[in-house]
């Protein structure tokens, strides 16, 4: 049973849609036309992409800088997130756009529908004085109207003159409008009479390109970043990505070399100081040897010399370290961190705490620089990092102070030992003592010089061995066809929307429609027996059974006449009251035609117009209603006097008469009951047209005099709540011996209205004998 109900609902749904096929077809056509217009006139959007390889952190054993200094001085952070942030930093993108002249001014050619950008193909070139700034002319579309080969005019997009006065300019000539200096050249391209251009604001253009730029690793475990941009001008996006990557690689290498250069400069300063002193000492030593060629040191004196030289070297090394500590102390105290820092290990300082603090300081400074390029000075994260840097600086300065104090103690101890050894020198002959002194100075200067030269060579090797951490994998290129518009997708979406939207609207309309549409609606709401249905009469004919007897509507009334014979087998029913819920449901129409079919069957029939408030029957038969039912009930006429013959054989009519002020009281009178009983003996069938039962009680009164009541329900007109009220009256016993007549049912080849395929009554329908029924219609008509 449940499966049968589902099949019935499916048929109902299909028929509902088929009955509105033209709406679905029209909606689909409109949607496909819209999809075509979108495909035709949407400016294509392309994806341009490039990829770069970011080196993994290097192993210390393979790093020259690590081998020489035991630190990570010459390697930037290889973290992919940092590279992404740096690539999208405002400073980097701004610098890149500044290197691209075609990003300063955009040119466009306006068509009838589309506006085409003229990237590197504009007939004019606008040059802007970089020192002139006027926000009025930035980001404002200006049309350059080419007057001739030498002159042009400037107008706004609203076709207004840019100047209040004379608006005629010469090509290749500089002009100043309110501080905005520009020069326009022309390449004699006759294809365009007008070119629109926009002078971009660099800051806004930078932020726009940052938003467009998408950077992400191609794989979770890979060290390759993919850069992509979506835009309507692929060549410009290609230029942008290539320049962005080129600048990033160059800046990265420059950043890596900065510290090495700083170290070499620092060593050169020390060498310059030592070099002059070493030259003088060597000259003195050479002159002394030339003057005293026969001087030789004894073994005892040689040992003394070597001992002093060792002590001098130790003291010199400590002094070199002290010099570095002073440099580092000044670097930290001055708080000028724009230049690179020389690490402690460059001077052989192996203090692990100092090395760790300096490396932490370098790393923290890189983080501040990285974040600053994205958020600026006022960001809380910058403030927090700077506070941490200040704390780290204080720790370094405190440590340097302690190390310097410790070194001073060591230097003092060495100096005491040197002083003791020098006492022995005083006991030597003058020439030997002088020779040892000169040789000590030469040896010390030479050793220090060689040490610094070695360190400079190592720094130079490290600098020359530096390679960029970022390498280009794939240069920027267009990724396949445009992503917008997508013709096939748009057509598919148009087809889907065009078909689904009307279906949803139909279902939505059905959901909120509280009118009776289908016979099944009646079965769901009421248990009142179903008598039959009457189709829709397209012509303006009320007495259909006479004026159009071969129509489906006339046939439906004949079917109802047959159904009435089977209402009861125990007692013949002769008197029928026709009523409805509200006015306009076709109650009078059904009364007239039902009376007509009884009369055509040879039955003596009487039609009584008992709607004493809004009588209509008399107009359809074109008879006078001055004398009628109200005349009899008011004792102004006899039953024979109020009956009138009609043009239809066997059909008499009693009109309403003059409309009374108290219709309900008249119908309640005993005379009405007597009249019906008298007429029952004279006629085979009596049809009483009564007022709507949902508005007044007249119909309920007349029901007491009738054998059976016929309740008229009109398709797409009668509200369901009124049927529910009738059901309550039926269950309560206020309505007895009543059945429903379904009126004004519109029939299509898919069944009545957009519902089921029932004909009229039991087997009759609108389909004429000579009209073939399609297999689809036969299927849809099955229940």
PDB file of N, CA and C in Angstrom, residues 70-71 344 349-364 392 396 399:
ATOM      1  N   UNK A  70      81.303  28.074  12.940  1.00  0.00           N
ATOM      2  CA  UNK A  70      80.475  27.308  13.854  1.00  0.00           C
ATOM      3  C   UNK A  70      79.172  27.994  14.184  1.00  0.00           C
ATOM      4  N   UNK A  71      78.566  28.753  13.232  1.00  0.00           N
ATOM      5  CA  UNK A  71      77.305  29.449  13.487  1.00  0.00           C
ATOM      6  C   UNK A  71      76.508  29.495  12.204  1.00  0.00           C
ATOM      7  N   UNK A 344      80.847  36.447  17.268  1.00  0.00           N
ATOM      8  CA  UNK A 344      82.044  36.317  18.123  1.00  0.00           C
ATOM      9  C   UNK A 344      83.080  35.352  17.578  1.00  0.00           C
ATOM     10  N   UNK A 349      86.367  33.662  19.489  1.00  0.00           N
ATOM     11  CA  UNK A 349      85.700  33.688  20.795  1.00  0.00           C
ATOM     12  C   UNK A 349      84.749  32.495  20.859  1.00  0.00           C
ATOM     13  N   UNK A 350      85.054  31.582  21.748  1.00  0.00           N
ATOM     14  CA  UNK A 350      84.282  30.343  21.812  1.00  0.00           C
ATOM     15  C   UNK A 350      83.387  30.281  23.044  1.00  0.00           C
ATOM     16  N   UNK A 351      83.090  31.437  23.627  1.00  0.00           N
ATOM     17  CA  UNK A 351      82.193  31.460  24.778  1.00  0.00           C
ATOM     18  C   UNK A 351      80.795  31.003  24.335  1.00  0.00           C
ATOM     19  N   UNK A 352      80.292  29.854  24.803  1.00  0.00           N
ATOM     20  CA  UNK A 352      79.006  29.321  24.312  1.00  0.00           C
ATOM     21  C   UNK A 352      77.814  30.220  24.647  1.00  0.00           C
ATOM     22  N   UNK A 353      77.889  30.866  25.812  1.00  0.00           N
ATOM     23  CA  UNK A 353      76.759  31.716  26.211  1.00  0.00           C
ATOM     24  C   UNK A 353      76.673  32.935  25.309  1.00  0.00           C
ATOM     25  N   UNK A 354      77.819  33.583  25.057  1.00  0.00           N
ATOM     26  CA  UNK A 354      77.826  34.767  24.210  1.00  0.00           C
ATOM     27  C   UNK A 354      77.407  34.413  22.782  1.00  0.00           C
ATOM     28  N   UNK A 355      77.975  33.310  22.273  1.00  0.00           N
ATOM     29  CA  UNK A 355      77.602  32.897  20.921  1.00  0.00           C
ATOM     30  C   UNK A 355      76.081  32.638  20.822  1.00  0.00           C
ATOM     31  N   UNK A 356      75.546  31.995  21.820  1.00  0.00           N
ATOM     32  CA  UNK A 356      74.101  31.689  21.818  1.00  0.00           C
ATOM     33  C   UNK A 356      73.280  32.973  21.882  1.00  0.00           C
ATOM     34  N   UNK A 357      73.684  33.910  22.738  1.00  0.00           N
ATOM     35  CA  UNK A 357      72.941  35.164  22.861  1.00  0.00           C
ATOM     36  C   UNK A 357      72.984  35.966  21.558  1.00  0.00           C
ATOM     37  N   UNK A 358      74.189  36.009  20.928  1.00  0.00           N
ATOM     38  CA  UNK A 358      74.323  36.771  19.685  1.00  0.00           C
ATOM     39  C   UNK A 358      73.480  36.136  18.577  1.00  0.00           C
ATOM     40  N   UNK A 359      73.485  34.821  18.465  1.00  0.00           N
ATOM     41  CA  UNK A 359      72.678  34.141  17.447  1.00  0.00           C
ATOM     42  C   UNK A 359      71.179  34.349  17.706  1.00  0.00           C
ATOM     43  N   UNK A 360      70.799  34.308  18.989  1.00  0.00           N
ATOM     44  CA  UNK A 360      69.387  34.589  19.325  1.00  0.00           C
ATOM     45  C   UNK A 360      69.020  36.020  18.953  1.00  0.00           C
ATOM     46  N   UNK A 361      69.988  36.935  19.179  1.00  0.00           N
ATOM     47  CA  UNK A 361      69.761  38.335  18.834  1.00  0.00           C
ATOM     48  C   UNK A 361      69.567  38.490  17.323  1.00  0.00           C
ATOM     49  N   UNK A 362      70.430  37.819  16.535  1.00  0.00           N
ATOM     50  CA  UNK A 362      70.327  37.887  15.075  1.00  0.00           C
ATOM     51  C   UNK A 362      68.985  37.323  14.613  1.00  0.00           C
ATOM     52  N   UNK A 363      68.598  36.174  15.166  1.00  0.00           N
ATOM     53  CA  UNK A 363      67.324  35.544  14.791  1.00  0.00           C
ATOM     54  C   UNK A 363      66.147  36.438  15.156  1.00  0.00           C
ATOM     55  N   UNK A 364      66.185  37.046  16.324  1.00  0.00           N
ATOM     56  CA  UNK A 364      65.105  37.918  16.760  1.00  0.00           C
ATOM     57  C   UNK A 364      65.005  39.151  15.875  1.00  0.00           C
ATOM     58  N   UNK A 392      67.209  40.968  25.646  1.00  0.00           N
ATOM     59  CA  UNK A 392      68.367  40.209  25.149  1.00  0.00           C
ATOM     60  C   UNK A 392      69.598  41.113  25.048  1.00  0.00           C
ATOM     61  N   UNK A 396      73.266  40.681  26.858  1.00  0.00           N
ATOM     62  CA  UNK A 396      74.538  40.663  26.134  1.00  0.00           C
ATOM     63  C   UNK A 396      75.501  41.683  26.718  1.00  0.00           C
ATOM     64  N   UNK A 399      76.813  40.456  29.973  1.00  0.00           N
ATOM     65  CA  UNK A 399      77.787  39.392  29.789  1.00  0.00           C
ATOM     66  C   UNK A 399      79.113  39.952  29.272  1.00  0.00           C
TER      67      UNK A 399
END
